[in-house]
Short mmCIF file of C-alpha atoms and ligand atoms in Angstrom, two decimals:
data_model
loop_
_atom_site.label_atom_id
_atom_site.label_comp_id
_atom_site.label_asym_id
_atom_site.label_seq_id
_atom_site.Cartn_x
_atom_site.Cartn_y
_atom_site.Cartn_z
CA MET A 1 1.33 -2.80 32.60
CA ILE A 2 0.11 -2.94 29.09
CA THR A 3 -1.91 -5.82 28.42
CA GLN A 4 -2.38 -8.04 25.31
CA LYS A 5 -5.94 -6.75 24.85
CA ASN A 6 -4.91 -3.07 25.17
CA LEU A 7 -2.65 -3.55 22.66
CA SER A 8 -4.97 -5.15 19.89
CA MET A 9 -7.61 -2.40 20.95
CA LYS A 10 -4.85 0.10 19.85
CA LEU A 11 -4.12 -1.58 16.77
CA ASP A 12 -7.71 -1.93 15.80
CA ASP A 13 -7.89 1.78 16.19
CA ILE A 14 -4.78 2.22 13.93
CA PHE A 15 -6.35 0.02 11.30
CA ASN A 16 -9.59 1.57 11.47
CA ARG A 17 -8.10 5.17 10.98
CA LEU A 18 -6.28 3.91 7.98
CA TRP A 19 -9.31 2.05 6.49
CA ILE A 20 -11.70 5.15 6.93
CA ASP A 21 -9.03 7.57 5.46
CA TYR A 22 -8.69 4.98 2.75
CA THR A 23 -12.19 4.51 1.84
CA ASN A 24 -13.13 8.20 2.20
CA GLN A 25 -10.40 9.23 -0.48
CA ASN A 26 -11.09 6.26 -2.45
CA PRO A 27 -15.06 5.49 -2.71
CA SER A 28 -14.29 2.49 -5.27
CA ALA A 29 -12.20 0.66 -2.78
CA LEU A 30 -15.44 0.54 -0.23
CA LYS A 31 -17.54 -0.48 -3.41
CA VAL A 32 -15.23 -3.32 -3.85
CA TYR A 33 -15.28 -4.40 -0.04
CA GLU A 34 -19.09 -4.19 -0.37
CA LEU A 35 -19.16 -6.52 -3.04
CA PHE A 36 -17.80 -9.07 -0.55
CA THR A 37 -19.93 -8.27 2.37
CA ASN A 38 -23.01 -8.04 0.52
CA ALA A 39 -22.18 -11.64 -0.43
CA GLY A 40 -22.14 -12.45 2.79
CA GLU A 41 -18.50 -12.53 3.23
CA LYS A 42 -16.34 -11.53 6.29
CA VAL A 43 -13.55 -9.85 4.81
CA GLU A 44 -10.07 -9.98 6.44
CA ASN A 45 -7.12 -8.23 5.51
CA ASP A 46 -4.08 -10.10 4.34
CA HIS A 47 -1.64 -7.09 4.52
CA ILE A 48 -1.76 -3.26 4.63
CA ALA A 49 0.74 -1.34 2.55
CA PHE A 50 2.70 1.93 2.75
CA ARG A 51 5.03 3.82 0.37
CA THR A 52 7.62 6.25 1.40
CA PHE A 53 11.11 7.65 0.75
CA ASP A 54 14.43 6.39 1.99
CA ASP A 55 15.16 9.53 3.75
CA GLN A 56 16.22 8.64 7.35
CA ARG A 57 13.21 11.02 8.69
CA VAL A 58 10.56 9.08 7.00
CA ASN A 59 12.10 5.88 6.11
CA ILE A 60 10.81 2.39 6.71
CA ASN A 61 12.47 2.44 10.24
CA VAL A 62 10.05 5.71 10.84
CA LEU A 63 6.95 4.23 9.50
CA SER A 64 7.12 1.17 11.11
CA ARG A 65 7.71 2.29 14.62
CA ILE A 66 4.16 2.63 15.57
CA PHE A 67 3.58 -0.88 14.59
CA ILE A 68 6.69 -2.14 16.39
CA GLU A 69 5.48 -0.55 19.41
CA ASN A 70 2.28 -2.37 19.56
CA GLY A 71 3.81 -5.86 18.99
CA TYR A 72 4.84 -6.37 15.41
CA VAL A 73 8.23 -7.77 14.47
CA GLU A 74 10.05 -7.49 11.30
CA LYS A 75 9.82 -10.57 9.04
CA GLY A 76 11.08 -10.33 5.69
CA GLU A 77 13.05 -8.06 3.23
CA TYR A 78 12.54 -7.42 -0.31
CA PHE A 79 14.52 -5.70 -3.02
CA PHE A 80 12.93 -4.38 -6.40
CA LYS A 81 16.04 -3.69 -8.75
CA ASP A 82 14.09 -2.29 -11.79
CA LYS A 83 11.86 0.10 -9.82
CA HIS A 84 14.63 1.04 -7.23
CA LEU A 85 12.54 0.04 -3.83
CA TYR A 86 13.44 -1.52 -0.99
CA ALA A 87 10.51 -3.07 1.47
CA LYS A 88 10.26 -4.99 4.71
CA HIS A 89 7.07 -6.76 5.94
CA PHE A 90 6.37 -6.96 9.60
CA GLU A 91 3.81 -9.30 11.42
CA HIS A 92 2.31 -9.32 15.04
CA ILE A 93 4.46 -11.26 17.08
CA SER A 94 1.46 -13.30 18.65
CA ASP A 95 -1.90 -12.18 16.90
CA LYS A 96 -2.35 -14.21 13.81
CA ASN A 97 -5.75 -12.02 13.05
CA MET A 98 -3.70 -8.89 12.55
CA PRO A 99 -2.67 -8.32 9.07
CA ARG A 100 0.78 -8.14 7.91
CA VAL A 101 2.17 -4.50 7.22
CA PHE A 102 4.36 -4.08 4.07
CA ILE A 103 6.34 -1.02 3.96
CA SER A 104 8.69 0.21 0.93
CA GLU A 105 10.85 3.17 0.25
CA LEU A 106 12.33 4.61 -2.68
CA ILE A 107 16.00 4.68 -3.18
CA THR A 108 16.15 8.14 -4.06
CA LYS A 109 20.31 8.21 -4.47
CA ASP A 110 19.51 5.58 -8.06
CA PHE A 111 17.52 8.75 -9.33
CA SER A 112 18.37 12.11 -10.93
CA PRO A 113 19.72 15.04 -9.03
CA PHE A 114 15.97 16.48 -9.80
CA ILE A 115 14.46 13.51 -7.76
CA GLN A 116 16.84 13.68 -5.08
CA GLN A 117 16.58 17.42 -4.60
CA THR A 118 12.85 17.66 -4.83
CA VAL A 119 12.39 14.77 -2.19
CA LYS A 120 15.14 16.69 0.13
CA ASP A 121 12.94 20.14 -0.30
CA LEU A 122 9.75 18.49 0.33
CA LEU A 123 11.01 17.18 3.55
CA ASP A 124 12.82 20.05 4.53
CA GLU A 125 9.79 22.13 4.00
CA PRO A 126 7.04 21.55 6.44
CA ALA A 127 9.15 22.86 9.80
CA SER A 128 5.96 22.28 11.88
CA VAL A 129 5.69 18.37 11.09
CA LYS A 130 6.98 16.14 13.64
CA TYR A 131 8.23 13.10 11.57
CA ASN A 132 8.43 11.06 14.62
CA SER A 133 4.95 11.64 15.66
CA ASP A 134 2.42 8.61 16.09
CA ASP A 135 0.25 10.37 13.50
CA LEU A 136 2.69 10.19 10.66
CA ILE A 137 1.28 7.26 8.96
CA PHE A 138 -2.09 9.22 9.09
CA SER A 139 -0.94 12.32 7.72
CA GLY A 140 -1.34 12.19 4.00
CA ASN A 141 0.04 14.92 1.88
CA ILE A 142 2.00 17.35 4.48
CA TRP A 143 3.47 19.41 1.54
CA GLY A 144 0.39 21.19 0.58
CA LYS A 145 -1.08 21.48 -2.83
CA PRO A 146 1.50 19.57 -5.15
CA ASP A 147 2.59 21.41 -8.29
CA TYR A 148 1.35 19.70 -11.59
CA GLU A 149 4.95 19.93 -13.59
CA THR A 150 6.71 18.57 -10.77
CA TYR A 151 4.32 15.51 -10.54
CA LEU A 152 4.50 15.00 -14.35
CA LYS A 153 8.56 15.08 -14.16
CA LEU A 154 8.62 12.88 -11.17
CA ARG A 155 6.30 10.50 -12.85
CA ASP A 156 8.74 10.34 -15.95
CA GLU A 157 11.29 8.96 -13.59
CA SER A 158 9.25 6.77 -11.24
CA GLU A 159 5.58 6.58 -10.91
CA TYR A 160 6.21 5.70 -7.15
CA ALA A 161 7.69 8.90 -6.51
CA ALA A 162 4.96 10.97 -8.21
CA TRP A 163 2.19 8.96 -6.22
CA VAL A 164 4.23 9.71 -2.48
CA TYR A 165 4.66 13.37 -4.02
CA VAL A 166 0.77 13.90 -4.10
CA TYR A 167 -0.76 11.38 -1.53
CA GLY A 168 2.06 11.25 1.29
CA PHE A 169 1.69 8.99 4.14
CA ARG A 170 -1.56 6.87 4.11
CA ALA A 171 -2.36 3.18 3.54
CA ASN A 172 -1.47 2.60 -0.28
CA HIS A 173 -3.67 -0.40 -0.47
CA PHE A 174 -5.60 -2.72 1.69
CA THR A 175 -5.73 -6.68 0.65
CA VAL A 176 -8.64 -8.98 1.03
CA SER A 177 -7.41 -12.34 2.53
CA ILE A 178 -8.93 -14.61 -0.03
CA ASN A 179 -8.30 -17.51 2.59
CA SER A 180 -10.99 -15.69 4.52
CA LEU A 181 -13.43 -15.92 2.01
CA LYS A 182 -16.27 -18.57 1.67
CA LYS A 183 -18.15 -18.45 -1.51
CA TYR A 184 -15.06 -16.31 -3.45
CA ASN A 185 -12.51 -18.89 -2.04
CA THR A 186 -10.18 -18.78 -5.14
CA ILE A 187 -8.37 -15.77 -6.99
CA GLU A 188 -9.80 -16.82 -10.07
CA LYS A 189 -13.16 -16.52 -8.54
CA VAL A 190 -12.37 -13.11 -6.88
CA ASN A 191 -11.03 -11.67 -10.10
CA HIS A 192 -14.17 -12.89 -11.91
CA VAL A 193 -16.66 -10.71 -9.55
CA ILE A 194 -14.30 -7.81 -9.54
CA LYS A 195 -14.51 -7.73 -13.62
CA ASP A 196 -18.02 -8.43 -13.57
CA ASN A 197 -18.93 -5.53 -11.56
CA GLY A 198 -16.82 -3.08 -13.64
CA PHE A 199 -13.59 -2.64 -12.07
CA LEU A 200 -10.49 -2.70 -13.79
CA LEU A 201 -7.89 -5.13 -12.78
CA ASN A 202 -4.25 -4.80 -13.17
CA SER A 203 -3.02 -6.86 -16.15
CA SER A 204 0.69 -6.22 -15.85
CA GLY A 205 2.50 -9.72 -15.88
CA GLY A 206 -0.95 -11.26 -16.30
CA GLU A 207 -3.93 -10.65 -13.82
CA ILE A 208 -2.74 -13.20 -11.17
CA LYS A 209 0.67 -12.89 -9.91
CA GLY A 210 2.51 -15.72 -8.62
CA THR A 211 1.69 -19.48 -8.55
CA LYS A 212 0.24 -22.06 -6.11
CA GLU A 213 3.97 -23.46 -6.21
CA GLU A 214 5.37 -20.19 -5.01
CA LEU A 215 2.58 -20.32 -2.17
CA LEU A 216 1.05 -16.73 -3.05
CA GLN A 217 -1.01 -15.60 -5.71
CA GLN A 218 -1.92 -11.80 -5.86
CA SER A 219 -3.92 -9.60 -7.95
CA SER A 220 -5.30 -6.23 -7.56
CA THR A 221 -7.61 -3.47 -9.17
CA MET A 222 -6.11 -0.45 -10.99
CA ALA A 223 -6.26 2.31 -8.77
CA ASN A 224 -9.26 4.53 -9.30
CA HIS A 225 -9.11 8.16 -10.41
CA ILE A 226 -9.76 10.76 -8.05
CA ASN A 227 -9.70 14.61 -8.18
CA VAL A 228 -6.74 16.23 -6.87
CA GLU A 229 -6.27 19.73 -6.24
CA PHE A 230 -3.06 20.97 -7.62
CA ASN A 231 -1.61 24.19 -7.25
CA ASP A 232 -3.11 25.52 -10.87
CA LYS A 233 -6.30 23.28 -10.95
CA VAL A 234 -8.09 19.94 -10.24
CA TYR A 235 -6.68 17.02 -11.94
CA SER A 236 -8.13 13.17 -12.07
CA ILE A 237 -5.34 10.81 -11.32
CA PRO A 238 -4.92 7.29 -9.91
CA GLY A 239 -5.49 6.97 -6.19
CA CYS A 240 -5.24 3.79 -4.21
CA TYR A 241 -5.82 0.18 -5.22
CA TYR A 242 -7.25 -3.03 -3.50
CA GLU A 243 -5.59 -5.82 -3.39
CA PHE A 244 -6.55 -9.90 -3.16
CA ALA A 245 -4.05 -12.43 -2.12
CA GLN A 246 -4.43 -16.15 -1.46
CA ARG A 247 -1.78 -18.07 0.65
CA PHE A 248 -1.04 -21.84 0.28
CA THR A 249 0.65 -24.07 2.87
CA ASP A 250 4.15 -25.53 2.19
CA THR A 251 5.16 -29.17 2.31
CA SER A 252 5.23 -29.10 5.98
CA GLY A 253 1.63 -27.56 6.52
CA GLU A 254 2.77 -24.36 7.27
CA LEU A 255 0.81 -21.56 5.61
CA TYR A 256 3.26 -19.13 3.59
CA SER A 257 3.29 -15.87 5.25
CA GLY A 258 6.07 -13.66 3.11
CA PHE A 259 6.01 -12.01 -0.26
CA ILE A 260 7.34 -12.82 -3.68
CA ALA A 261 9.34 -9.78 -4.84
CA LYS A 262 8.63 -10.50 -8.52
CA SER A 263 4.95 -10.52 -8.08
CA ALA A 264 4.94 -7.50 -6.01
CA ASP A 265 7.04 -5.63 -8.44
CA LYS A 266 4.09 -5.66 -10.72
CA ILE A 267 1.45 -4.93 -8.12
CA PHE A 268 3.12 -1.69 -7.51
CA GLU A 269 2.02 -0.72 -11.10
CA SER A 270 -1.53 -0.55 -9.96
CA THR A 271 -1.13 3.38 -9.21
CA ASN A 272 0.45 3.86 -12.80
CA TYR A 273 -1.18 6.83 -14.72
CA TYR A 274 -3.88 5.32 -17.25
CA LYS A 275 -6.17 7.29 -19.35
CA LYS A 276 -9.80 6.70 -17.77
NI1 NI B 301 0.35 -5.65 -1.43
#
């Protein structure tokens, strides 16, 4: 029999592995984390997010399976009309210390034949890859060195598609739960210390997304540039970002646990290309 304790141990392994990959690839994410831990804070994750395509081999249902099998349940769904994305969020059925998991997918049929064909070709390609493997969420780019022209062409239509093309399956971001912080206990204080230390905040739609009335306020860094090996040479392009979330209680005293599509829509832009 699988006990509750064994389940959370497995989940800890999953989140640790995602965290190690994320910080190895994005050293600035570790620096952000250390800003808080060096100040004596204990950092907890509000949520961890993944991106994918809506193809039935790798869609939300496929990526969420490892979490469902470890005690997570589906909680909310979200529509992003302008970006042609769909998302769901999942929570652990009983352990409130476990982070939420947010998974989005690109609605490929809304895009050009070029995007649809590129995604199909990508997914058809690695014959050795088992999309139903438990390792899928850790597998990153399983398609080999990306082609720079293809990357640029994808980016013209969808920054999101270009990001998944280059980075594949991995944590797109971790999110500091501001509710768990003591000294930096408001989003304003968090944004202040982030900027003071030279990190760039995503200012699309304002640095703070959402209001206290909406019960969720979020901000995020712009993804740091990292060197990525394309098929011709190395290019410096945005990788992953770090997010910050502060949640508020509703009139019944219950802490809001969902997401606000209008805010998340702007947070997606944290991986948009920008000149360094
Ligand atoms: Ni997020």
